[in-house]
Coordinates of C-alpha atoms in Angstrom, one line a residue:
Chain A
X1 CA -17.9 -57.3 8.9
X2 CA -14.6 -56.2 11.6
X3 CA -13.8 -52.7 13.7
X4 CA -10.5 -55.0 14.6
X5 CA -7.8 -52.8 15.9
X6 CA -4.5 -55.1 16.7
X7 CA -2.4 -54.8 19.4
X8 CA 0.4 -55.5 17.4
X9 CA 1.8 -52.6 15.1
X10 CA 4.1 -55.5 13.6
X11 CA 1.3 -57.3 12.9
X12 CA 1.9 -58.2 9.3
X13 CA 5.2 -59.0 8.7
X14 CA 4.5 -61.5 11.7
X15 CA 2.1 -63.4 9.9
X16 CA 4.0 -62.9 6.9
X17 CA 7.0 -64.9 8.9
X18 CA 4.9 -67.4 10.9
X19 CA 3.3 -67.9 7.8
X20 CA 6.3 -68.3 5.9
X21 CA 8.3 -70.9 8.7
X22 CA 5.5 -73.1 8.3
X23 CA 7.0 -75.8 5.9
X24 CA 3.2 -77.4 5.9
X25 CA 1.9 -74.8 3.9
X26 CA 4.9 -74.6 1.3
X27 CA 4.7 -79.2 1.3
X28 CA 0.9 -78.4 0.6
X29 CA 1.7 -75.5 -2.1
X30 CA -0.8 -72.9 0.0
X31 CA -0.3 -69.4 -0.1
X32 CA -1.4 -66.7 2.3
X33 CA -3.1 -64.9 -0.4
X34 CA -5.1 -61.1 2.3
X35 CA -4.1 -60.8 5.3
X36 CA -7.0 -58.0 7.4
X37 CA -7.5 -57.8 11.0
X38 CA -8.8 -60.3 12.2
X39 CA -8.7 -62.3 8.7
X40 CA -6.6 -64.4 6.9
X41 CA -7.3 -66.2 3.0
X42 CA -5.4 -69.3 2.2
X43 CA -4.9 -70.7 -1.3
X44 CA -4.4 -73.8 -2.7
X45 CA -4.3 -75.2 -6.4
X46 CA -5.6 -79.4 -7.1
X47 CA -2.9 -81.1 -7.4
X48 CA -2.3 -84.6 -7.5
X49 CA -0.9 -84.5 -4.2
X50 CA -3.2 -83.4 -1.9
X51 CA -5.8 -85.5 -3.0
X52 CA -7.9 -88.1 -2.0
X53 CA -8.6 -91.1 -3.7
X54 CA -11.4 -89.9 -6.5
X55 CA -8.3 -87.5 -6.8
X56 CA -10.6 -84.7 -5.0
X57 CA -9.5 -82.7 -2.5
X58 CA -8.4 -85.3 0.4
X59 CA -10.6 -83.3 3.8
X60 CA -7.4 -82.9 5.9
X61 CA -6.2 -81.0 3.8
X62 CA -9.9 -78.6 3.0
X63 CA -9.4 -78.4 7.4
X64 CA -5.7 -77.9 7.1
X65 CA -5.5 -74.4 5.6
X66 CA -9.1 -73.7 7.3
X67 CA -6.6 -74.3 10.3
X68 CA -3.9 -71.8 9.3
X69 CA -6.6 -69.1 7.6
X70 CA -8.7 -69.3 11.2
X71 CA -5.2 -69.6 12.9
X72 CA -4.1 -66.4 11.3
X73 CA -7.2 -64.7 10.9
X74 CA -7.0 -65.1 14.5
X75 CA -2.9 -64.3 15.6
X76 CA -4.1 -61.1 13.7
X77 CA -5.3 -59.4 16.9
X78 CA -2.3 -61.0 18.9
X79 CA -0.1 -58.8 21.5
X80 CA 2.8 -59.2 20.5
X81 CA 5.2 -62.3 22.4
X82 CA 1.6 -63.8 22.3
X83 CA 2.0 -66.6 20.9
X84 CA -1.4 -69.1 19.3
X85 CA -2.1 -72.9 19.3
X86 CA -5.6 -74.6 17.7
X87 CA -7.2 -75.7 21.4
X88 CA -9.4 -77.3 19.5
X89 CA -11.8 -77.1 16.0
X90 CA -15.1 -78.4 14.4
X91 CA -15.3 -78.6 10.5
X92 CA -18.1 -79.6 8.4
X93 CA -17.4 -80.7 4.8
X94 CA -20.9 -79.3 2.9
X95 CA -19.9 -80.4 -0.8
X96 CA -16.9 -82.0 -3.0
X97 CA -14.1 -80.0 -3.5
X98 CA -13.1 -81.0 -7.0
X99 CA -12.7 -77.4 -8.1
X100 CA -9.7 -75.6 -9.8
X101 CA -8.4 -74.0 -6.3
X102 CA -9.6 -73.9 -2.6
X103 CA -9.3 -71.2 -0.5
X104 CA -10.1 -71.1 2.8
X105 CA -11.3 -67.7 4.3
X106 CA -10.7 -67.3 8.0
X107 CA -12.3 -64.7 10.1
X108 CA -12.1 -63.5 13.8
X109 CA -16.1 -64.6 15.4
X110 CA -14.8 -63.0 18.7
X111 CA -11.8 -62.3 19.4
X112 CA -10.7 -63.1 24.1
X113 CA -8.0 -62.7 26.6
X114 CA -7.7 -66.4 26.8
X115 CA -9.8 -67.2 24.1
X116 CA -10.2 -66.3 20.4
X117 CA -13.2 -68.3 18.7
X118 CA -13.1 -67.8 14.9
X119 CA -14.2 -69.2 11.8
X120 CA -13.8 -70.0 8.7
X121 CA -15.4 -71.2 5.2
X122 CA -13.6 -72.7 1.9
X123 CA -15.3 -71.6 -1.2
X124 CA -13.7 -74.4 -4.5
X125 CA -13.5 -72.4 -6.9
X126 CA -13.6 -73.7 -11.1
X127 CA -11.7 -71.9 -13.8
X128 CA -14.9 -69.9 -14.4
X129 CA -14.7 -68.0 -11.0
X130 CA -18.2 -69.6 -10.0
X131 CA -17.5 -71.3 -6.1
X132 CA -18.9 -73.8 -4.5
X133 CA -18.9 -74.0 -0.4
X134 CA -16.6 -76.7 0.4
X135 CA -16.9 -76.4 4.1
X136 CA -17.5 -74.5 7.4
X137 CA -15.5 -74.3 10.5
X138 CA -15.4 -73.5 13.4
X139 CA -12.3 -73.0 15.6
X140 CA -11.4 -72.4 19.6
X141 CA -7.6 -71.1 19.7
X142 CA -5.8 -70.2 22.3
X143 CA -2.9 -67.3 23.2
X144 CA 0.5 -68.6 25.0
X145 CA 2.4 -66.3 26.5
X146 CA 6.6 -65.9 25.4
X147 CA 5.4 -67.5 22.3
X148 CA 7.0 -66.2 19.6
X149 CA 4.6 -67.0 16.6
Chain B
X1 CA -14.0 -103.7 22.2
X2 CA -15.4 -104.6 18.5
X3 CA -17.7 -107.4 17.6
X4 CA -18.3 -106.1 14.4
X5 CA -18.9 -108.0 11.5
X6 CA -17.3 -107.0 7.6
X7 CA -20.2 -107.0 5.2
X8 CA -17.3 -107.1 2.6
X9 CA -15.7 -110.6 2.5
X10 CA -13.0 -108.5 0.5
X11 CA -12.4 -105.8 3.0
X12 CA -9.4 -105.9 3.6
X13 CA -7.7 -105.2 0.4
X14 CA -10.5 -102.5 -0.3
X15 CA -9.1 -100.8 2.3
X16 CA -5.9 -101.1 1.4
X17 CA -6.0 -100.6 -2.3
X18 CA -7.9 -96.9 -1.3
X19 CA -5.4 -96.4 1.0
X20 CA -3.2 -96.9 -1.3
X21 CA -4.4 -94.6 -3.9
X22 CA -5.0 -91.5 -1.9
X23 CA -2.1 -89.2 -2.9
X24 CA -1.7 -87.3 0.3
X25 CA -1.2 -89.7 2.7
X26 CA 1.7 -90.4 0.7
X27 CA 2.9 -87.0 0.3
X28 CA 2.6 -86.6 3.8
X29 CA 4.5 -90.4 4.3
X30 CA 2.0 -92.5 6.2
X31 CA 1.4 -95.4 6.7
X32 CA -1.8 -97.7 7.0
X33 CA 0.0 -100.2 10.5
X34 CA -2.7 -101.8 11.1
X35 CA -6.6 -102.5 10.2
X36 CA -9.3 -104.5 11.4
X37 CA -12.8 -104.7 11.5
X38 CA -14.2 -100.9 12.8
X39 CA -10.2 -99.9 13.1
X40 CA -7.6 -98.5 11.3
X41 CA -4.2 -97.3 12.2
X42 CA -1.9 -95.2 10.3
X43 CA 1.0 -93.3 11.1
X44 CA 3.8 -91.0 10.2
X45 CA 7.1 -89.6 10.9
X46 CA 8.1 -86.2 11.7
X47 CA 9.7 -85.1 8.9
X48 CA 10.1 -80.8 8.2
X49 CA 7.0 -81.3 5.4
X50 CA 4.5 -81.1 7.9
X51 CA 5.0 -78.9 11.1
X52 CA 3.8 -75.8 11.6
X53 CA 6.0 -72.5 13.0
X54 CA 7.6 -74.3 16.0
X55 CA 8.6 -77.7 13.7
X56 CA 6.0 -79.1 15.5
X57 CA 2.9 -81.6 13.9
X58 CA 0.6 -79.2 12.2
X59 CA -2.1 -79.7 13.6
X60 CA -3.8 -80.1 9.7
X61 CA -1.6 -82.9 9.9
X62 CA -2.9 -84.0 12.7
X63 CA -6.5 -84.2 11.4
X64 CA -6.2 -86.0 8.0
X65 CA -4.5 -89.6 9.5
X66 CA -7.7 -88.5 12.6
X67 CA -9.9 -88.4 8.6
X68 CA -8.7 -91.2 7.4
X69 CA -8.5 -92.8 9.9
X70 CA -11.7 -93.1 11.4
X71 CA -13.0 -93.4 8.0
X72 CA -11.4 -96.4 7.5
X73 CA -12.1 -98.4 10.8
X74 CA -15.8 -97.2 8.7
X75 CA -15.1 -98.1 5.9
X76 CA -14.4 -101.6 6.9
X77 CA -17.7 -102.4 7.9
X78 CA -19.8 -101.0 4.8
X79 CA -20.9 -103.8 1.9
X80 CA -19.6 -104.1 -1.5
X81 CA -19.9 -100.7 -3.8
X82 CA -20.7 -98.9 -1.0
X83 CA -18.6 -95.8 -0.2
X84 CA -17.5 -92.8 2.4
X85 CA -17.5 -89.8 2.7
X86 CA -16.8 -87.7 6.3
X87 CA -19.4 -85.5 6.4
X88 CA -18.4 -84.1 9.6
X89 CA -15.8 -84.0 12.6
X90 CA -14.0 -81.7 15.9
X91 CA -10.3 -82.5 16.9
X92 CA -9.6 -80.7 20.1
X93 CA -6.2 -80.7 20.3
X94 CA -4.5 -81.4 24.1
X95 CA -0.6 -81.5 24.0
X96 CA 1.4 -80.5 21.4
X97 CA 3.1 -82.7 18.7
X98 CA 6.5 -82.7 18.9
X99 CA 7.3 -86.2 19.2
X100 CA 9.4 -88.4 16.8
X101 CA 5.8 -90.7 15.8
X102 CA 2.6 -89.1 14.8
X103 CA -0.6 -92.6 15.3
X104 CA -4.5 -91.8 14.6
X105 CA -6.5 -94.4 15.3
X106 CA -9.3 -94.4 14.2
X107 CA -12.2 -96.5 15.7
X108 CA -16.5 -96.8 14.8
X109 CA -18.1 -95.5 18.1
X110 CA -21.5 -96.9 16.1
X111 CA -21.9 -98.1 12.4
X112 CA -25.3 -97.2 10.9
X113 CA -27.2 -98.5 7.7
X114 CA -26.7 -93.8 6.6
X115 CA -24.2 -93.1 9.3
X116 CA -21.7 -94.2 11.4
X117 CA -20.2 -91.9 13.9
X118 CA -16.4 -92.7 14.5
X119 CA -13.8 -91.7 16.9
X120 CA -9.7 -91.2 16.6
X121 CA -6.5 -90.6 19.1
X122 CA -4.2 -90.0 18.1
X123 CA -0.1 -89.8 20.4
X124 CA 2.6 -88.9 19.9
X125 CA 5.1 -91.8 20.1
X126 CA 8.8 -90.8 21.3
X127 CA 12.2 -92.6 20.9
X128 CA 11.8 -95.4 24.3
X129 CA 8.1 -96.2 23.2
X130 CA 6.2 -93.3 25.4
X131 CA 3.3 -91.6 24.1
X132 CA 1.3 -88.4 24.1
X133 CA -2.6 -87.9 24.1
X134 CA -2.3 -85.2 21.5
X135 CA -5.6 -85.6 19.8
X136 CA -9.0 -86.6 20.0
X137 CA -11.9 -86.5 17.5
X138 CA -15.5 -87.8 16.5
X139 CA -16.1 -88.4 12.9
X140 CA -19.8 -88.2 11.3
X141 CA -19.6 -90.6 8.0
X142 CA -21.7 -91.3 5.1
X143 CA -21.8 -94.6 3.2
X144 CA -22.4 -93.2 -0.8
X145 CA -24.0 -95.9 -3.0
X146 CA -22.4 -96.9 -6.5
X147 CA -19.0 -95.6 -5.1
X148 CA -16.6 -97.8 -5.4
X149 CA -14.0 -96.7 -2.0
Chain C
X1 CA -9.5 -94.5 34.7
X2 CA -8.6 -91.9 36.7
X3 CA -5.5 -91.6 39.5
X4 CA -7.1 -88.0 38.9
X5 CA -5.8 -86.0 42.8
X6 CA -7.9 -83.5 43.4
X7 CA -6.6 -80.4 44.9
X8 CA -9.7 -78.8 46.6
X9 CA -9.8 -81.1 50.1
X10 CA -13.5 -79.9 49.7
X11 CA -14.5 -81.7 46.5
X12 CA -16.8 -83.2 46.5
X13 CA -19.0 -80.7 48.7
X14 CA -18.0 -77.9 46.2
X15 CA -19.8 -80.1 43.4
X16 CA -22.7 -80.7 45.3
X17 CA -23.7 -77.7 46.4
X18 CA -23.2 -76.4 43.0
X19 CA -25.0 -78.8 41.5
X20 CA -28.0 -78.1 43.9
X21 CA -27.8 -74.6 42.6
X22 CA -27.9 -75.2 39.2
X23 CA -32.0 -74.9 39.4
X24 CA -31.9 -75.8 35.9
X25 CA -31.1 -79.4 37.0
X26 CA -34.1 -79.3 39.4
X27 CA -36.9 -78.2 37.1
X28 CA -35.8 -81.3 34.3
X29 CA -35.2 -83.7 37.1
X30 CA -32.1 -84.1 37.1
X31 CA -30.1 -86.1 40.1
X32 CA -26.5 -86.0 40.7
X33 CA -26.0 -90.0 41.1
X34 CA -22.2 -90.3 41.2
X35 CA -18.9 -88.5 41.7
X36 CA -15.2 -89.0 41.7
X37 CA -11.8 -87.1 41.1
X38 CA -12.3 -86.3 37.7
X39 CA -16.4 -88.2 36.7
X40 CA -19.5 -87.0 37.5
X41 CA -23.1 -88.2 36.4
X42 CA -26.0 -87.1 35.8
X43 CA -29.7 -89.0 36.1
X44 CA -33.2 -88.4 34.7
X45 CA -36.4 -90.0 34.1
X46 CA -38.2 -89.3 31.4
X47 CA -41.7 -87.7 31.6
X48 CA -44.1 -86.1 29.6
X49 CA -42.0 -82.1 30.8
X50 CA -38.6 -83.1 28.6
X51 CA -39.7 -84.3 25.2
X52 CA -40.0 -83.5 22.1
X53 CA -42.3 -84.2 19.5
X54 CA -42.2 -87.7 18.9
X55 CA -42.5 -88.2 23.0
X56 CA -38.2 -89.1 23.1
X57 CA -36.0 -87.4 25.5
X58 CA -35.5 -84.0 23.9
X59 CA -32.1 -83.3 22.0
X60 CA -31.5 -80.4 24.0
X61 CA -32.2 -82.3 27.6
X62 CA -29.6 -84.5 26.4
X63 CA -26.7 -82.5 25.6
X64 CA -28.3 -80.3 29.2
X65 CA -27.2 -83.0 31.2
X66 CA -24.3 -84.5 29.3
X67 CA -22.7 -80.8 30.0
X68 CA -23.6 -80.0 33.6
X69 CA -21.4 -84.1 34.1
X70 CA -18.3 -82.9 31.9
X71 CA -18.8 -79.8 34.0
X72 CA -18.9 -81.1 37.6
X73 CA -16.0 -83.4 36.5
X74 CA -13.5 -80.7 35.4
X75 CA -15.0 -79.5 38.5
X76 CA -14.0 -81.9 40.9
X77 CA -9.8 -81.5 39.8
X78 CA -10.2 -77.2 40.2
X79 CA -7.8 -75.1 42.8
X80 CA -10.9 -73.7 45.4
X81 CA -11.4 -70.3 43.7
X82 CA -11.2 -71.5 40.1
X83 CA -15.2 -71.4 38.5
X84 CA -15.6 -73.7 35.6
X85 CA -17.5 -72.7 32.2
X86 CA -17.8 -74.9 29.4
X87 CA -16.4 -73.3 26.1
X88 CA -17.9 -75.0 23.6
X89 CA -18.7 -79.3 23.3
X90 CA -20.0 -81.5 20.4
X91 CA -22.3 -84.0 20.7
X92 CA -22.9 -86.5 18.9
X93 CA -26.5 -88.1 18.9
X94 CA -26.6 -92.4 18.1
X95 CA -29.6 -93.5 19.0
X96 CA -32.9 -92.2 20.0
X97 CA -33.1 -91.2 23.8
X98 CA -37.3 -93.1 24.7
X99 CA -35.4 -95.1 28.1
X100 CA -37.1 -95.4 31.3
X101 CA -34.4 -93.4 32.7
X102 CA -31.3 -91.4 31.1
X103 CA -27.7 -91.5 32.6
X104 CA -24.8 -88.8 31.1
X105 CA -21.3 -89.6 32.9
X106 CA -18.8 -87.1 32.6
X107 CA -14.8 -87.9 32.3
X108 CA -12.6 -85.9 32.3
X109 CA -10.0 -86.3 29.5
X110 CA -7.0 -84.4 30.3
X111 CA -7.1 -81.9 33.0
X112 CA -5.1 -78.0 32.6
X113 CA -3.7 -75.1 33.5
X114 CA -6.1 -73.1 31.5
X115 CA -8.6 -76.0 29.8
X116 CA -9.6 -78.8 31.4
X117 CA -10.9 -82.0 28.2
X118 CA -13.3 -84.0 29.3
X119 CA -16.7 -86.4 27.6
X120 CA -19.5 -87.1 28.3
X121 CA -21.0 -90.3 26.9
X122 CA -25.3 -90.7 27.8
X123 CA -26.9 -94.1 27.8
X124 CA -30.8 -94.8 27.7
X125 CA -31.1 -97.2 30.3
X126 CA -34.4 -99.5 29.8
X127 CA -36.7 -101.2 32.6
X128 CA -34.9 -104.1 32.6
X129 CA -31.6 -102.8 33.0
X130 CA -30.5 -102.8 29.0
X131 CA -28.2 -99.8 27.9
X132 CA -28.2 -97.8 24.6
X133 CA -26.3 -95.4 24.0
X134 CA -27.5 -92.4 23.1
X135 CA -24.8 -90.1 23.1
X136 CA -21.4 -89.1 22.9
X137 CA -19.5 -85.5 23.3
X138 CA -16.1 -83.6 23.7
X139 CA -16.3 -80.3 26.2
X140 CA -14.5 -77.9 27.0
X141 CA -14.2 -76.8 29.8
X142 CA -12.3 -72.9 31.0
X143 CA -11.4 -72.3 35.1
X144 CA -11.9 -68.9 35.7
X145 CA -10.3 -67.5 38.9
X146 CA -12.3 -65.9 41.9
X147 CA -15.6 -67.3 41.3
X148 CA -17.2 -69.9 43.7
X149 CA -19.0 -73.0 41.6
Chain D
X1 CA -28.8 -64.5 1.9
X2 CA -31.9 -67.4 1.5
X3 CA -33.8 -67.8 -1.6
X4 CA -35.2 -71.4 -0.8
X5 CA -38.1 -73.1 -1.7
X6 CA -40.5 -75.5 1.1
X7 CA -41.0 -78.4 -0.6
X8 CA -44.2 -78.8 1.7
X9 CA -46.1 -76.2 0.9
X10 CA -47.7 -76.4 4.8
X11 CA -44.7 -76.0 5.9
X12 CA -45.5 -73.4 8.4
X13 CA -48.1 -75.0 9.8
X14 CA -46.0 -77.4 10.2
X15 CA -43.5 -75.9 12.0
X16 CA -45.7 -74.5 14.3
X17 CA -47.6 -77.9 15.2
X18 CA -44.3 -79.3 15.2
X19 CA -42.9 -76.5 18.2
X20 CA -46.4 -77.1 19.7
X21 CA -46.2 -80.8 20.7
X22 CA -42.6 -80.1 22.0
X23 CA -43.6 -80.3 25.3
X24 CA -39.9 -79.4 26.0
X25 CA -40.0 -75.9 25.3
X26 CA -43.2 -75.6 26.7
X27 CA -40.7 -76.4 29.8
X28 CA -38.0 -74.5 29.3
X29 CA -40.6 -70.7 28.0
X30 CA -39.7 -70.6 24.7
X31 CA -41.6 -69.4 21.9
X32 CA -41.7 -69.7 18.4
X33 CA -41.2 -66.2 16.9
X34 CA -40.3 -66.1 14.0
X35 CA -39.6 -68.6 11.0
X36 CA -39.2 -68.4 6.7
X37 CA -37.7 -71.0 4.9
X38 CA -34.8 -71.7 6.0
X39 CA -35.1 -69.9 9.1
X40 CA -36.0 -70.0 12.4
X41 CA -35.9 -68.1 15.6
X42 CA -37.1 -69.1 19.2
X43 CA -36.8 -67.1 22.2
X44 CA -37.0 -67.4 26.1
X45 CA -36.8 -65.3 28.6
X46 CA -34.7 -65.7 31.9
X47 CA -36.9 -66.8 34.5
X48 CA -35.3 -68.7 37.8
X49 CA -36.3 -72.4 36.4
X50 CA -33.8 -72.6 33.5
X51 CA -30.5 -70.6 35.0
X52 CA -27.5 -72.2 36.0
X53 CA -25.5 -71.7 39.3
X54 CA -24.6 -68.6 39.0
X55 CA -28.3 -67.2 37.5
X56 CA -27.3 -66.8 34.0
X57 CA -29.2 -68.9 31.3
X58 CA -27.6 -72.7 32.1
X59 CA -25.8 -73.4 29.0
X60 CA -28.1 -76.6 28.1
X61 CA -31.3 -73.9 27.6
X62 CA -28.7 -72.5 25.3
X63 CA -28.2 -75.1 23.3
X64 CA -31.5 -76.2 23.3
X65 CA -33.1 -73.5 21.9
X66 CA -30.1 -73.5 19.5
X67 CA -31.1 -77.2 18.5
X68 CA -35.0 -76.7 17.9
X69 CA -33.7 -73.0 15.8
X70 CA -31.7 -75.1 13.7
X71 CA -34.0 -78.0 12.8
X72 CA -37.2 -76.3 12.2
X73 CA -35.2 -73.7 10.1
X74 CA -33.7 -77.4 8.3
X75 CA -37.7 -78.7 8.2
X76 CA -38.9 -75.8 6.5
X77 CA -37.7 -77.3 3.0
X78 CA -37.9 -80.5 3.8
X79 CA -40.5 -82.3 1.6
X80 CA -44.3 -84.1 3.2
X81 CA -43.7 -86.9 5.3
X82 CA -39.7 -86.3 5.8
X83 CA -38.9 -85.8 9.3
X84 CA -36.5 -84.4 11.5
X85 CA -33.0 -85.5 13.2
X86 CA -30.4 -83.6 15.0
X87 CA -27.2 -86.1 14.4
X88 CA -24.3 -84.3 15.5
X89 CA -23.8 -80.6 16.7
X90 CA -20.8 -78.0 17.9
X91 CA -21.8 -75.0 19.7
X92 CA -19.4 -72.3 20.6
X93 CA -20.9 -70.8 24.0
X94 CA -19.0 -66.4 23.4
X95 CA -20.7 -64.7 26.3
X96 CA -22.3 -65.0 29.8
X97 CA -25.7 -65.2 28.7
X98 CA -27.4 -63.4 31.3
X99 CA -29.6 -61.1 29.8
X100 CA -33.2 -60.3 29.9
X101 CA -34.1 -62.9 26.6
X102 CA -32.3 -65.2 25.0
X103 CA -33.3 -66.0 20.9
X104 CA -31.5 -68.1 19.4
X105 CA -30.9 -67.5 14.8
X106 CA -30.7 -71.6 13.2
X107 CA -30.7 -70.9 10.0
X108 CA -30.3 -73.5 6.9
X109 CA -26.0 -72.9 5.7
X110 CA -26.5 -76.1 3.0
X111 CA -30.4 -78.2 2.0
X112 CA -29.5 -81.8 1.2
X113 CA -31.3 -85.4 -0.5
X114 CA -30.0 -86.7 3.2
X115 CA -28.5 -84.1 5.3
X116 CA -29.2 -80.8 5.8
X117 CA -26.6 -78.0 8.1
X118 CA -27.4 -75.4 9.3
X119 CA -26.4 -72.9 12.0
X120 CA -27.6 -71.5 14.9
X121 CA -26.7 -67.7 16.6
X122 CA -27.6 -66.6 20.3
X123 CA -28.1 -63.4 21.2
X124 CA -28.7 -62.2 24.7
X125 CA -31.6 -59.9 24.0
X126 CA -30.9 -56.4 27.2
X127 CA -33.4 -54.3 28.1
X128 CA -32.8 -51.8 25.9
X129 CA -32.7 -54.0 22.5
X130 CA -28.9 -53.8 23.4
X131 CA -28.0 -57.9 21.7
X132 CA -24.8 -59.5 23.0
X133 CA -23.9 -62.6 20.5
X134 CA -24.2 -65.3 23.5
X135 CA -23.1 -68.5 21.4
X136 CA -22.9 -69.7 17.8
X137 CA -23.4 -73.5 16.6
X138 CA -23.2 -76.0 13.6
X139 CA -25.6 -78.6 13.3
X140 CA -26.2 -81.4 11.1
X141 CA -29.9 -82.4 10.3
X142 CA -31.2 -85.9 8.9
X143 CA -34.8 -86.7 6.8
X144 CA -36.2 -89.4 8.0
X145 CA -38.8 -90.9 5.9
X146 CA -42.2 -92.2 6.8
X147 CA -42.3 -89.6 9.7
X148 CA -44.1 -86.6 11.0
X149 CA -42.9 -83.6 12.6

């Protein structure tokens, strides 16, 4: 996996700055827990604010951290001054998301000049460290010139 | 459009009760603004808590209200005791979401015994009432027996 | 619907030439039955060569004419010398496709400089002219400079 | 990967019989080249009949063998008398498909009582055996009681 080489020497700071500026991630209580070239992980805890009517993680929450994880995986490979936009994504919800913690792992599948394709897998992690595969998705990311991300 | 007949005479109360129980929707500041058989609209205002790094609505927020709107559109046609689950969805983000208000309009495309297919279109509404088509998506919803929604 | 204005005065000939050059469409027995700015319809008959194991239209056939219909809907709005590529699509299969004729109706949802989003709805048409909604899908199309389509 | 246990002792014959009955696969010149519990590969050669206007594999062809590969991966785990239906899929086209041979590798991601989720990756294989990742997709498969596949 990987072998990706970032075009922006400052990519790590760039990702952390951009993530910190996503007010919505803070509102969810989400953290950027891992970054590498072509990869980004985001996790958050099960608190009442992120639940649907049965007390599980809302599907939109799962989608939100999956989207940001895939996006930052992509952004890690972008040139300076080339911002990122999710143009579309698809998510399959595989299992109920009711574990203590949700972790979204974004990974670049294919970098490109105009479009970058990434995937994200979301896992629910229980108290004992056991993982349940909660969701899997595909994301199309577009580079936008002249945008600071 | 429509001609759908609800199987649950209490469908309106059911939808409102279920939406009120989605803590995440309250956390977003989202409101269920319209329901009809096979249809549900959800809207929310642009506040800092729902933004990404450029101050626009986060794509995950757009996805979240689209998902709930499509889900409640589907639930309006379900029999009592038949709960709802989004099994997958796909969303295309068409235009930047930076208007005052975001409105997701969920509509059933094809009801079914096991699977119900719905679509959701999301519009950004400016101060003057002008609408921008922000996103369009397709959702697969599954009925789950023995679940109260 | 529409109000789209083609950038290529020769768009009609361009679409018909390009469709005629798609050997696969001929192999399926598919015909381009309607074009308009931002719109293209493709239809084909139920013959054994296009069936799956139960004698219905194969899902891949439904996807193939939906893809070409969406693509030509998009190409109708492209500038001369700007070729077209489907970068991704999603298709929901709504009803069994076992009617006499299958018609895919591709329509542009949002034209763009780099990406154009289109949808396609596929209908099965019986002997009496009755229509069944067989599939609905969303397509992301990309313009490629310097390509003759 | 895998560890899947088929519920139908006759699963191998069942898959081969069903594939042989898909007239469309024969029309494409496609072959079922590998099966295992939760896995199926389908390949075909670049002949004029399967091309689009530039002589590459048509996207619908790529989708067609991906769909069948994902479907047979799923069917390998189904109980006898439980037929299979693709209810929806999403495909990202990653690279031009112009190699000598196209191979779709379908793999089950999550088997289920009602829905089974599978993925398919499609590779273009050149004369020297080098592989290009042409497409990746996600498929939702549904079991249908009382159907012989």
